[in-house]
CSV table of C-alpha atoms and ligand atoms in Angstrom, one decimal:
chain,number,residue,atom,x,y,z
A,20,UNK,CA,3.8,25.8,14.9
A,21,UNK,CA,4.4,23.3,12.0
A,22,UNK,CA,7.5,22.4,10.4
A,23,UNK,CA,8.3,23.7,7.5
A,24,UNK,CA,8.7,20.8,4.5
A,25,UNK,CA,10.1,20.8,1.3
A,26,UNK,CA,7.8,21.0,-1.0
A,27,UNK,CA,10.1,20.0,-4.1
A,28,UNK,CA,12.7,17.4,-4.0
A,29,UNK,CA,16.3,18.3,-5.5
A,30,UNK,CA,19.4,16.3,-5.8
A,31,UNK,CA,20.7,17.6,-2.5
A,32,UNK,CA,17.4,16.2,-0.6
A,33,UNK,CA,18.4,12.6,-3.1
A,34,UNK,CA,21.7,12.2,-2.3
A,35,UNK,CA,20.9,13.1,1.7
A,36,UNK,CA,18.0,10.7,1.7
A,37,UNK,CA,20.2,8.0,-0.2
A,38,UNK,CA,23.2,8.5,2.4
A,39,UNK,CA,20.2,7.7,5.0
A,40,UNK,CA,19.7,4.7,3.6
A,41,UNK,CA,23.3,3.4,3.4
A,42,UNK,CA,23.7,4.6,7.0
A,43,UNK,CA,21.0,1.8,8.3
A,44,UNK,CA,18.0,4.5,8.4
A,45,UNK,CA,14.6,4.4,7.0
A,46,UNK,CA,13.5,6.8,4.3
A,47,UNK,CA,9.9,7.1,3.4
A,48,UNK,CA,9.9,8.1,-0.2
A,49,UNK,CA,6.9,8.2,-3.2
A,50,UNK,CA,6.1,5.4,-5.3
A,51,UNK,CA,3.6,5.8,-8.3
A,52,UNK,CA,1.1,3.6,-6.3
A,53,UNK,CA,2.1,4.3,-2.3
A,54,UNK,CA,4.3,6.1,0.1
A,55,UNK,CA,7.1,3.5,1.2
A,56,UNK,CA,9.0,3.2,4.2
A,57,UNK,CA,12.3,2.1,2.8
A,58,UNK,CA,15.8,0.3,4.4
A,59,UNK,CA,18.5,-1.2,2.7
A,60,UNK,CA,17.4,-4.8,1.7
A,61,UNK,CA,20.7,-5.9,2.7
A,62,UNK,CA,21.3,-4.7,5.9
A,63,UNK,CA,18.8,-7.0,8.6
A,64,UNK,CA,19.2,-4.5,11.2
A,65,UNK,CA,17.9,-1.6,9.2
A,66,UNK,CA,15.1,-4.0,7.6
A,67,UNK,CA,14.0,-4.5,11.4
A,68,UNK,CA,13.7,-0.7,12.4
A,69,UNK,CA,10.8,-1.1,9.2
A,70,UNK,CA,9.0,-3.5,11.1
A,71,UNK,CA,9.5,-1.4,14.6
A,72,UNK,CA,8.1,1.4,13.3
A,73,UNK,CA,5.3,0.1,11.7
A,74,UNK,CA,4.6,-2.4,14.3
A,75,UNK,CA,4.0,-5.0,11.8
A,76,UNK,CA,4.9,-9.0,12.5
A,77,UNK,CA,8.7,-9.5,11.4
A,78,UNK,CA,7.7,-12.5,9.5
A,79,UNK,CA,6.1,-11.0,7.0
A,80,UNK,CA,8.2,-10.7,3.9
A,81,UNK,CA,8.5,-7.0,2.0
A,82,UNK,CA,8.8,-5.9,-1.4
A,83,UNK,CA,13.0,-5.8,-2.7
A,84,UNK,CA,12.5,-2.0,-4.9
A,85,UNK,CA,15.1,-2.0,-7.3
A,86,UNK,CA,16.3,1.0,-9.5
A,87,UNK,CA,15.5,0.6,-13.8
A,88,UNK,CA,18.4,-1.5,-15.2
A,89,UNK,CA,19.6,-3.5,-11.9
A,90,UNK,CA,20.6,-6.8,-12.3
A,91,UNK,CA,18.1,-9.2,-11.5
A,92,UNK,CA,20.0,-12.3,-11.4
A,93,UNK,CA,21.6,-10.3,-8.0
A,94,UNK,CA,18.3,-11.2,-6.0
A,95,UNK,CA,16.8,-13.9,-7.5
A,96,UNK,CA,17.7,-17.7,-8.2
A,97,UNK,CA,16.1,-18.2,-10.9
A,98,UNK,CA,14.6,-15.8,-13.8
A,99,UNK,CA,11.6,-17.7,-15.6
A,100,UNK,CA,11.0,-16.6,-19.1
A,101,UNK,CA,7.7,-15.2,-18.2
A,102,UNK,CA,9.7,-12.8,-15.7
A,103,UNK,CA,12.0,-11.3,-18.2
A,104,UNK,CA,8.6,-10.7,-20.3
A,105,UNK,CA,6.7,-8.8,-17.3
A,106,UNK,CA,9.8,-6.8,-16.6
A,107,UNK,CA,9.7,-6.0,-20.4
A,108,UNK,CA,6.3,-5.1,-20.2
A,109,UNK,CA,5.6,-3.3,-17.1
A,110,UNK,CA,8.7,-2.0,-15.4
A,111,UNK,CA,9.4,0.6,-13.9
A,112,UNK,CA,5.5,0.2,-13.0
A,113,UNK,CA,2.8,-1.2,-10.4
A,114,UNK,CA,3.9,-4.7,-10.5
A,115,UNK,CA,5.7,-6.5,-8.0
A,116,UNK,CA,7.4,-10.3,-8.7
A,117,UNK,CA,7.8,-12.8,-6.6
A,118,UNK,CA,10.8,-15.0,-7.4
A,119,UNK,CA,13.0,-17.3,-5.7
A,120,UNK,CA,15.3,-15.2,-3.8
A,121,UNK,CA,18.8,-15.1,-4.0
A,122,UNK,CA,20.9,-16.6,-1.2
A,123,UNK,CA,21.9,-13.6,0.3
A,124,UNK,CA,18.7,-11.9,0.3
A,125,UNK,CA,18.2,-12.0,4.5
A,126,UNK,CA,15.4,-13.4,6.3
A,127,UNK,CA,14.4,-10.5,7.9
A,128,UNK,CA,13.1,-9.1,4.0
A,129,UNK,CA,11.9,-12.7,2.7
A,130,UNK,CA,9.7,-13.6,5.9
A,131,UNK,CA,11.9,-16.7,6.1
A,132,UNK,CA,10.5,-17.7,2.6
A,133,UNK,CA,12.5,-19.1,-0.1
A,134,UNK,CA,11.3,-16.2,-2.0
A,135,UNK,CA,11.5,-12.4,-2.9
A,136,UNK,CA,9.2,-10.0,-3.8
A,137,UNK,CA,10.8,-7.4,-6.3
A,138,UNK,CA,9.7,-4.1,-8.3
A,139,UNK,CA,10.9,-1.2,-10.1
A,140,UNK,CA,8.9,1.8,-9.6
A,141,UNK,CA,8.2,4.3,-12.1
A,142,UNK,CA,8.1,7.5,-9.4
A,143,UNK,CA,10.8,10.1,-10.7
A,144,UNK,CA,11.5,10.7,-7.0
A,145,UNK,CA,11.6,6.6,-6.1
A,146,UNK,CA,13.7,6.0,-9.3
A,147,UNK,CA,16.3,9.2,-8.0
A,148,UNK,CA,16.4,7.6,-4.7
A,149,UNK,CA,17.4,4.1,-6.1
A,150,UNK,CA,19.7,5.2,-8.6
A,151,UNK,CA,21.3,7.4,-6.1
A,152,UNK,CA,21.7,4.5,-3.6
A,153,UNK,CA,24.3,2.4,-4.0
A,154,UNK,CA,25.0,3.9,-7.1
A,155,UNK,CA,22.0,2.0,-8.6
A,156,UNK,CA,23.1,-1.5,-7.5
A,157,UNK,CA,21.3,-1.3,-3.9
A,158,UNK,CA,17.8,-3.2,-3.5
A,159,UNK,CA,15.4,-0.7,-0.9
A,160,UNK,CA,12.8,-2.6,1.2
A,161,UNK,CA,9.9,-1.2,1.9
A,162,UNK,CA,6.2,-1.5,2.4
A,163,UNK,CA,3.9,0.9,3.0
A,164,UNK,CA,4.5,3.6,5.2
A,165,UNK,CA,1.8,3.4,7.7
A,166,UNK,CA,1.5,1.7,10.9
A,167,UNK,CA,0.6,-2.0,10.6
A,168,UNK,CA,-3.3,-2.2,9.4
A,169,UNK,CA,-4.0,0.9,8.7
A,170,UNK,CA,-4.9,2.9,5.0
A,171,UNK,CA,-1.5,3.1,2.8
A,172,UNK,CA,-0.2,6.6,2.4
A,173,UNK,CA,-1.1,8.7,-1.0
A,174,UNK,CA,0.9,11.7,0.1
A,175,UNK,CA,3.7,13.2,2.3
A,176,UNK,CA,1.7,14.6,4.5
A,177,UNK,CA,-0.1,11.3,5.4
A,178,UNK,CA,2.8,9.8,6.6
A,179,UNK,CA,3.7,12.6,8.8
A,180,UNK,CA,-0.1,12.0,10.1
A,181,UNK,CA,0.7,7.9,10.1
A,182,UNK,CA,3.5,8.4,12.0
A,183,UNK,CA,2.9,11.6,14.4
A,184,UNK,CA,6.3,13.8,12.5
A,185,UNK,CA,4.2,17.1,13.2
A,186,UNK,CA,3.4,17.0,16.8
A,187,UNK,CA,6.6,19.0,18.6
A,188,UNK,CA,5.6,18.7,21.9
A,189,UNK,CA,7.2,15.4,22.9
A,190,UNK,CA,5.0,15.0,25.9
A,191,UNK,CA,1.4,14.5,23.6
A,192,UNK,CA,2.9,11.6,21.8
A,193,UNK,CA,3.5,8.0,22.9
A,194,UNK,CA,6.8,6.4,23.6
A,195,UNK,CA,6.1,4.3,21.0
A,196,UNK,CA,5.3,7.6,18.2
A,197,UNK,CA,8.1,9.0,19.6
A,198,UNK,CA,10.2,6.0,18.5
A,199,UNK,CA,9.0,6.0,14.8
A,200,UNK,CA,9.6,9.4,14.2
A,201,UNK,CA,12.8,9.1,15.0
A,202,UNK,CA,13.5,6.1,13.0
A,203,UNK,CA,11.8,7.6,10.4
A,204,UNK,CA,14.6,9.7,9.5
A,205,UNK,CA,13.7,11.1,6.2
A,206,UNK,CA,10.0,11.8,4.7
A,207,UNK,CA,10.9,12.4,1.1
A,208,UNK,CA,7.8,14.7,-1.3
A,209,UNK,CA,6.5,13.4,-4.2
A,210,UNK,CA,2.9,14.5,-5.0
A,211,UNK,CA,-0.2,12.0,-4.6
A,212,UNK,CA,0.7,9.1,-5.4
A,213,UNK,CA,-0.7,8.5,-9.3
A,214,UNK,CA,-2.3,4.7,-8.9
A,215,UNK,CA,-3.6,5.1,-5.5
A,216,UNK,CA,-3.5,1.7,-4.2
A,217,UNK,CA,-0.7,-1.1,-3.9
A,218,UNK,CA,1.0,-2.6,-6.4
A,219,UNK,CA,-0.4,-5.8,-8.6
A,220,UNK,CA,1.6,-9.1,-6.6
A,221,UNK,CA,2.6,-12.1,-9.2
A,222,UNK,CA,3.7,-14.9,-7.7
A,223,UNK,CA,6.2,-16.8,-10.1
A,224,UNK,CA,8.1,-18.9,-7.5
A,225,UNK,CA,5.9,-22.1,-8.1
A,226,UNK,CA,5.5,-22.0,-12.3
A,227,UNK,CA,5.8,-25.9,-12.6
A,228,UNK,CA,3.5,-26.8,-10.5
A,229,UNK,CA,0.9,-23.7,-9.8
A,230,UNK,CA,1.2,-21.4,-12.9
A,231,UNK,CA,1.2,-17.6,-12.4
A,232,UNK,CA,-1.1,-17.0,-9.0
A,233,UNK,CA,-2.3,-13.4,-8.8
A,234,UNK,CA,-1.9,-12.9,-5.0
A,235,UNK,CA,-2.5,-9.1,-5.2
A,236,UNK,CA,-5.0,-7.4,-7.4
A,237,UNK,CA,-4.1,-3.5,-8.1
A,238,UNK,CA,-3.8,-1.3,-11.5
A,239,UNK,CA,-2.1,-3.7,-13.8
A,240,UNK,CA,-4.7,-6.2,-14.8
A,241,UNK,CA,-4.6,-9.9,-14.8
A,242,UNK,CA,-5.9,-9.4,-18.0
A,243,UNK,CA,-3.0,-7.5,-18.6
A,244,UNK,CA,-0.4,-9.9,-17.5
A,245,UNK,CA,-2.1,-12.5,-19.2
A,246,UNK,CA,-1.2,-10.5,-22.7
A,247,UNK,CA,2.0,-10.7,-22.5
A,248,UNK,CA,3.3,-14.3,-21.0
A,249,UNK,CA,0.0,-16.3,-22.6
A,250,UNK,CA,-1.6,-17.6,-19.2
A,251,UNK,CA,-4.1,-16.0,-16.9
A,252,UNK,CA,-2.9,-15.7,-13.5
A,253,UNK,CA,-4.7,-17.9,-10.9
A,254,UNK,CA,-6.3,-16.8,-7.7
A,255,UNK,CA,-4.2,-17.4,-4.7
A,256,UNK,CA,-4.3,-20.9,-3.3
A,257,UNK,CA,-4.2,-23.0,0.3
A,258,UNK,CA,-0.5,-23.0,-0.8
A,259,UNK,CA,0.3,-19.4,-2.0
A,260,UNK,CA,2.8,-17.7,-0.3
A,261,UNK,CA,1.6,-15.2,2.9
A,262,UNK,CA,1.3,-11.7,2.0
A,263,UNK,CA,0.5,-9.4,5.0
A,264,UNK,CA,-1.4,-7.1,2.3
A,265,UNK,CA,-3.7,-10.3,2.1
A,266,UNK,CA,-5.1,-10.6,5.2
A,267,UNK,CA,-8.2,-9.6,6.3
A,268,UNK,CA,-8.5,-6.6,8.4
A,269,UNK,CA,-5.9,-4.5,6.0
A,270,UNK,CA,-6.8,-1.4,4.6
A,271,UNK,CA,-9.1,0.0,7.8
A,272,UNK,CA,-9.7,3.5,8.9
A,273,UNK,CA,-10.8,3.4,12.6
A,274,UNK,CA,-14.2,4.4,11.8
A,275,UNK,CA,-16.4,1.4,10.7
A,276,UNK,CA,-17.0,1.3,7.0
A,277,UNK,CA,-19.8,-0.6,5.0
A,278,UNK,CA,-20.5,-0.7,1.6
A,279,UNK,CA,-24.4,-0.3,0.0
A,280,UNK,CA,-25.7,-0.1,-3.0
A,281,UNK,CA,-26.8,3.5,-4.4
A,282,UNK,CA,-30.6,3.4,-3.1
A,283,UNK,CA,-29.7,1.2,0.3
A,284,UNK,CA,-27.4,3.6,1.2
A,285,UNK,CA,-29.5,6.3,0.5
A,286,UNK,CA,-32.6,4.8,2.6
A,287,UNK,CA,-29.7,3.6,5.7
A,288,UNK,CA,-28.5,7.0,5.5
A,289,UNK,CA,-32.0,8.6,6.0
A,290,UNK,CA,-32.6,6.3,9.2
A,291,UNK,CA,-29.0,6.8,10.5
A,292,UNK,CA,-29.9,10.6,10.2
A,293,UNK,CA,-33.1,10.0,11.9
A,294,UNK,CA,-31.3,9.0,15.1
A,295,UNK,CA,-28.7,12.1,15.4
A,296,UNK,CA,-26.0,9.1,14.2
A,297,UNK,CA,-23.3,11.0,12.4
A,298,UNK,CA,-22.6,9.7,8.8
A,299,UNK,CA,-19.7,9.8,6.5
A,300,UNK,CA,-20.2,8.9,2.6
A,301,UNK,CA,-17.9,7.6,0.1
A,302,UNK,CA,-19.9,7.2,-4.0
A,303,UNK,CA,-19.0,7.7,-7.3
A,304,UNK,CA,-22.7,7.8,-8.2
A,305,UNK,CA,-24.8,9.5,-6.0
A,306,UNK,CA,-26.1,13.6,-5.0
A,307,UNK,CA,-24.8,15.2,-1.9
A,308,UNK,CA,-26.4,13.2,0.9
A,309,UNK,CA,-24.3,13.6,4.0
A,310,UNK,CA,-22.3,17.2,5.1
A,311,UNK,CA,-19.2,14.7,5.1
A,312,UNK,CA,-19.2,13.1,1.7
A,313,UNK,CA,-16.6,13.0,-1.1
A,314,UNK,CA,-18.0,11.9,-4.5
A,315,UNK,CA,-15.0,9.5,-6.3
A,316,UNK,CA,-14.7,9.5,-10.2
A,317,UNK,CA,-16.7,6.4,-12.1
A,318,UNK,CA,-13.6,5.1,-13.6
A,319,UNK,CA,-11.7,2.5,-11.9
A,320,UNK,CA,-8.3,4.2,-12.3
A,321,UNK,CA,-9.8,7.7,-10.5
A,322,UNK,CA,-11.3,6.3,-7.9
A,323,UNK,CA,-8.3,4.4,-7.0
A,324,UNK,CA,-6.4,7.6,-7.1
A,325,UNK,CA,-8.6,9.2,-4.6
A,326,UNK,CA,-10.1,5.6,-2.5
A,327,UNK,CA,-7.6,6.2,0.6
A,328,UNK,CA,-7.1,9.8,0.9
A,329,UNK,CA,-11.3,9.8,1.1
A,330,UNK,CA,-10.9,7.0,3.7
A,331,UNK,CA,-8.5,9.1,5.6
A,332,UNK,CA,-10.8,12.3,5.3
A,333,UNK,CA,-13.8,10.4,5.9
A,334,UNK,CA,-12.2,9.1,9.0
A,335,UNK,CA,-11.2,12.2,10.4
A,336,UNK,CA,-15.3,13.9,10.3
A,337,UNK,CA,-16.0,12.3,13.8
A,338,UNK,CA,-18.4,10.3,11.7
A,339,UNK,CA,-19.7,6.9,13.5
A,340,UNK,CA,-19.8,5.0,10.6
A,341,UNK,CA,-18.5,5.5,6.7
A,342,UNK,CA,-20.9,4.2,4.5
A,343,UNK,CA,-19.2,3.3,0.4
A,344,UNK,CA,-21.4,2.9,-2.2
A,345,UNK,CA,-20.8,-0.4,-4.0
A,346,UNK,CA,-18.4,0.1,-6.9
A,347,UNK,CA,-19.3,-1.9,-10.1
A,348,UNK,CA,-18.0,-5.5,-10.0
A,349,UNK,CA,-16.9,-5.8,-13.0
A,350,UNK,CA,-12.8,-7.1,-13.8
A,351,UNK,CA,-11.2,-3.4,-14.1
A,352,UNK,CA,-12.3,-2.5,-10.3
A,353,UNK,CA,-11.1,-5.6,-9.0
A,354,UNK,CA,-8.3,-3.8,-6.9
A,355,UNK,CA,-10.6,-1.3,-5.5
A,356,UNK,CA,-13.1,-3.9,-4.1
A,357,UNK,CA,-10.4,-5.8,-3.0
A,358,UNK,CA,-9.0,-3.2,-0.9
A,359,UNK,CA,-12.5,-2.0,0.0
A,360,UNK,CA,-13.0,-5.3,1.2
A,361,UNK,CA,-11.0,-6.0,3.4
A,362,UNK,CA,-12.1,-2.2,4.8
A,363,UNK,CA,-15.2,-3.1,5.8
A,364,UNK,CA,-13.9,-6.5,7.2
A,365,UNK,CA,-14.6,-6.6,11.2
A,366,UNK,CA,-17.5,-3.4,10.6
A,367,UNK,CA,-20.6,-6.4,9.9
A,368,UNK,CA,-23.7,-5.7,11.9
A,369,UNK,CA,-22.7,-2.3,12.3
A,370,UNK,CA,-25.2,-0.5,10.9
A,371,UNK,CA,-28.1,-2.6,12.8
A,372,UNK,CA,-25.9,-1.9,16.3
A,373,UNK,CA,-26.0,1.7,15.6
A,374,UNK,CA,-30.1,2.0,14.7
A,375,UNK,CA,-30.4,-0.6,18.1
A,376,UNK,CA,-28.7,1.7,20.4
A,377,UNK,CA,-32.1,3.9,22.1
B,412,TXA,O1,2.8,-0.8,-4.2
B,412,TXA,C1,3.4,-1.5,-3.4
B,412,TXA,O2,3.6,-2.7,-3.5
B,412,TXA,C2,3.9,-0.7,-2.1
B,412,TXA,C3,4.9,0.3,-2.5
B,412,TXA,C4,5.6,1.0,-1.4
B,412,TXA,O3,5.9,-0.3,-3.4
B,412,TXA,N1,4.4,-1.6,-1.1
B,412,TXA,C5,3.5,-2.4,-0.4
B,412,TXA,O4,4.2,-3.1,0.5
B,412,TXA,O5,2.3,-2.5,-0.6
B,412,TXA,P1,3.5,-3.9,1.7
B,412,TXA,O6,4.5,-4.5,2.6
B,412,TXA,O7,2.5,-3.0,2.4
B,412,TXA,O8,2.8,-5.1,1.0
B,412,TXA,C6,3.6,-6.0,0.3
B,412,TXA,C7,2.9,-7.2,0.1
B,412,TXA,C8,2.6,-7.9,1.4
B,412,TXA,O9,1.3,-8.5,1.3
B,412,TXA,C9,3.7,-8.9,1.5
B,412,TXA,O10,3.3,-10.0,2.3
B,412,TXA,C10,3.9,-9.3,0.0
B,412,TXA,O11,3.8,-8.1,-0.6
B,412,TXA,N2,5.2,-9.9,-0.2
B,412,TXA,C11,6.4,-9.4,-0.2
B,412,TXA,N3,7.3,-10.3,-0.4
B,412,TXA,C12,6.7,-11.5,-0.6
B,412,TXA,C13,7.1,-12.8,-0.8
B,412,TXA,N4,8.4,-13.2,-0.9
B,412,TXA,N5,6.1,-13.8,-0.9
B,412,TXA,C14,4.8,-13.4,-0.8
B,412,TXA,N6,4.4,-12.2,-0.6
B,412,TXA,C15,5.3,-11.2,-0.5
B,413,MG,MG1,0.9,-2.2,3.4
């Protein structure tokens, strides 16, 4: 039998979840754009249960959340103009700054970098949580919660899946489950998450000599940013700072996943079938082709709303592959190809393996 779990979040859950937090847990709370697997910034032993349970690399920095109002001169060194103007503009929100960090921001939440990355969310349960903690003044690190590589949580219940919270009986999950549900002390509920994929990553630690480098796409727009401080962000160069949500293979169900165009797919699909091979579909364009096939809205913001819970799904079918139909390319969907990207990153050849096998 399941557990039962709060389905609504009250100040009593706030306060417990925010007590966690000061105690040295980790909290895994809603954000408008992900599930986070929050500690307190300050406290390095705390930031390192993050990167135990997610068995992620400890030198890769995470995102500083702060609550609306906090004083950003507390975590960063320096406040360019063009900060204050992004804060003004899209806080709390999907937009995460990188700054230079503040001497006592630890290594253990900077990566050893001279910088920090920092955002306000605009969840109503992620802004309770960080006004409760601390009274307001604490910083919560947290990236995603999901184990290191694999699709960002949208919900509550896909972290309990991330990080095996459902399974009872001890002896059908690893030592090393066992070990993030416990340091997983607190899943807190907040809905689907409303953007669907991470936040948009600025990087305004190198102005003078680099400009404004977008090193994340996501929902706020380069476009956007470039409204309000006058300059369009630059793509990430040799130089720009390492962001673990920047590598390659991020973003990956288990299944393989391609991407086709509409009448590709639909002609791979028919030989796939052909063979017995058992196919998953991902469009926002297309009929019902495949048993297992979840049809995403046409508009950039919907699709990123429902992209990872469909990958999840989709990865669940038994399915041998999960073929995408190509989004548009054009500048609003940039975060969705982005992430979709790097989903079918390490899947190439896949489809020709599968139609080789006899
Ligand atoms: O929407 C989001 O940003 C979510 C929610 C929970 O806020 N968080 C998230 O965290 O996506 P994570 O750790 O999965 O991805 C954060 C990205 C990583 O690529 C990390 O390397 C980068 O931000 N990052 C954090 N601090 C940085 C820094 N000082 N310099 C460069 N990149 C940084
Ligand atoms: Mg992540």
């Amino acid at each position: 039998m399941k557990k039962p779990h709060h389905e609504v979040v009250d100040a009593v859950d706030i306060a417990a979840a925010a007590a966690v937090l000061e105690e040295g847990g980790l909290v895994a709370f809603p954000t408008e754009t992900v599930y986070g697997l929050g500690a307190d910034a300050e406290n390095p032993a705390a930031v390192a249960r993050i990167y135990q349970a997610k068995g992620r690399p400890n030198d890769h920095p995470v995102i500083v959340h702060v609550a609306p109002g906090a004083d950003l001169d507390y975590w960063v060194s320096e406040i360019p103009q063009e900060a204050r103007q992004l804060v003004a503009a899209f806080w709390p929100g999907p937009l995460t700054l990188i700054l230079k960090r503040a001497g006592h921001i630890p290594d253990a939440v900077s990566g050893g970098q001279d910088t920090v990355g920092i955002r306000c969310p605009s969840h109503p349960v992620a802004i309770a949580l960080l006004s409760a903690f601390k009274d307001g003044k604490g910083g919560v690190a947290a990236p995603s919660a999901n184990k290191f590589g694999n699709v960002s949580p949208t919900t509550a219940q896909h972290v309990r899946d991330e990080f095996a919270l459902d399974d009872e009986d001890e002896g059908s999950i690893s030592d090393e489950d066992a070990c993030s549900a416990q340091l997983l002390n607190t899943v807190l509920e907040g809905g689907p998450s409303q953007v669907g994929i991470e936040s948009t990553i600025v990087d305004l630690s190198r102005l003078a000599t680099h400009g404004p480098v977008l090193l994340r796409p996501g929902h706020i727009s380069a476009e956007q940013i470039a409204d309000v401080i006058g300059r369009l962000p630059a793509a990430p160069d040799q130089a720009a700072p390492r962001a673990s949500g920047t590598l390659e293979s991020h973003y990956a169900p288990r299944t393989p996943v391609t991407m086709l165009d509409g009448d590709a797919l639909t002609a791979t699909l028919a030989r796939l079938h052909a063979k017995g091979i058992k196919v998953a579909v991902i469009a926002h364009a297309l009929p019902t082709l495949a048993p297992s096939q979840r049809l995403l809205p046409a508009d950039p913001a919907g699709y990123a709303y429902g992209l990872y819970a469909a990958l999840r799904d989709m990865d669940q079918t038994g399915a041998d592959v999960i073929l995408v139909q190509t989004p548009p390319q054009d500048p609003q969907w940039l975060g969705v190809n982005d992430r979709l990207r790097r989903s079918v990153f390490g899947s190439a050849g896949i489809i020709d393996s599968l139609l080789a096998f006899p």
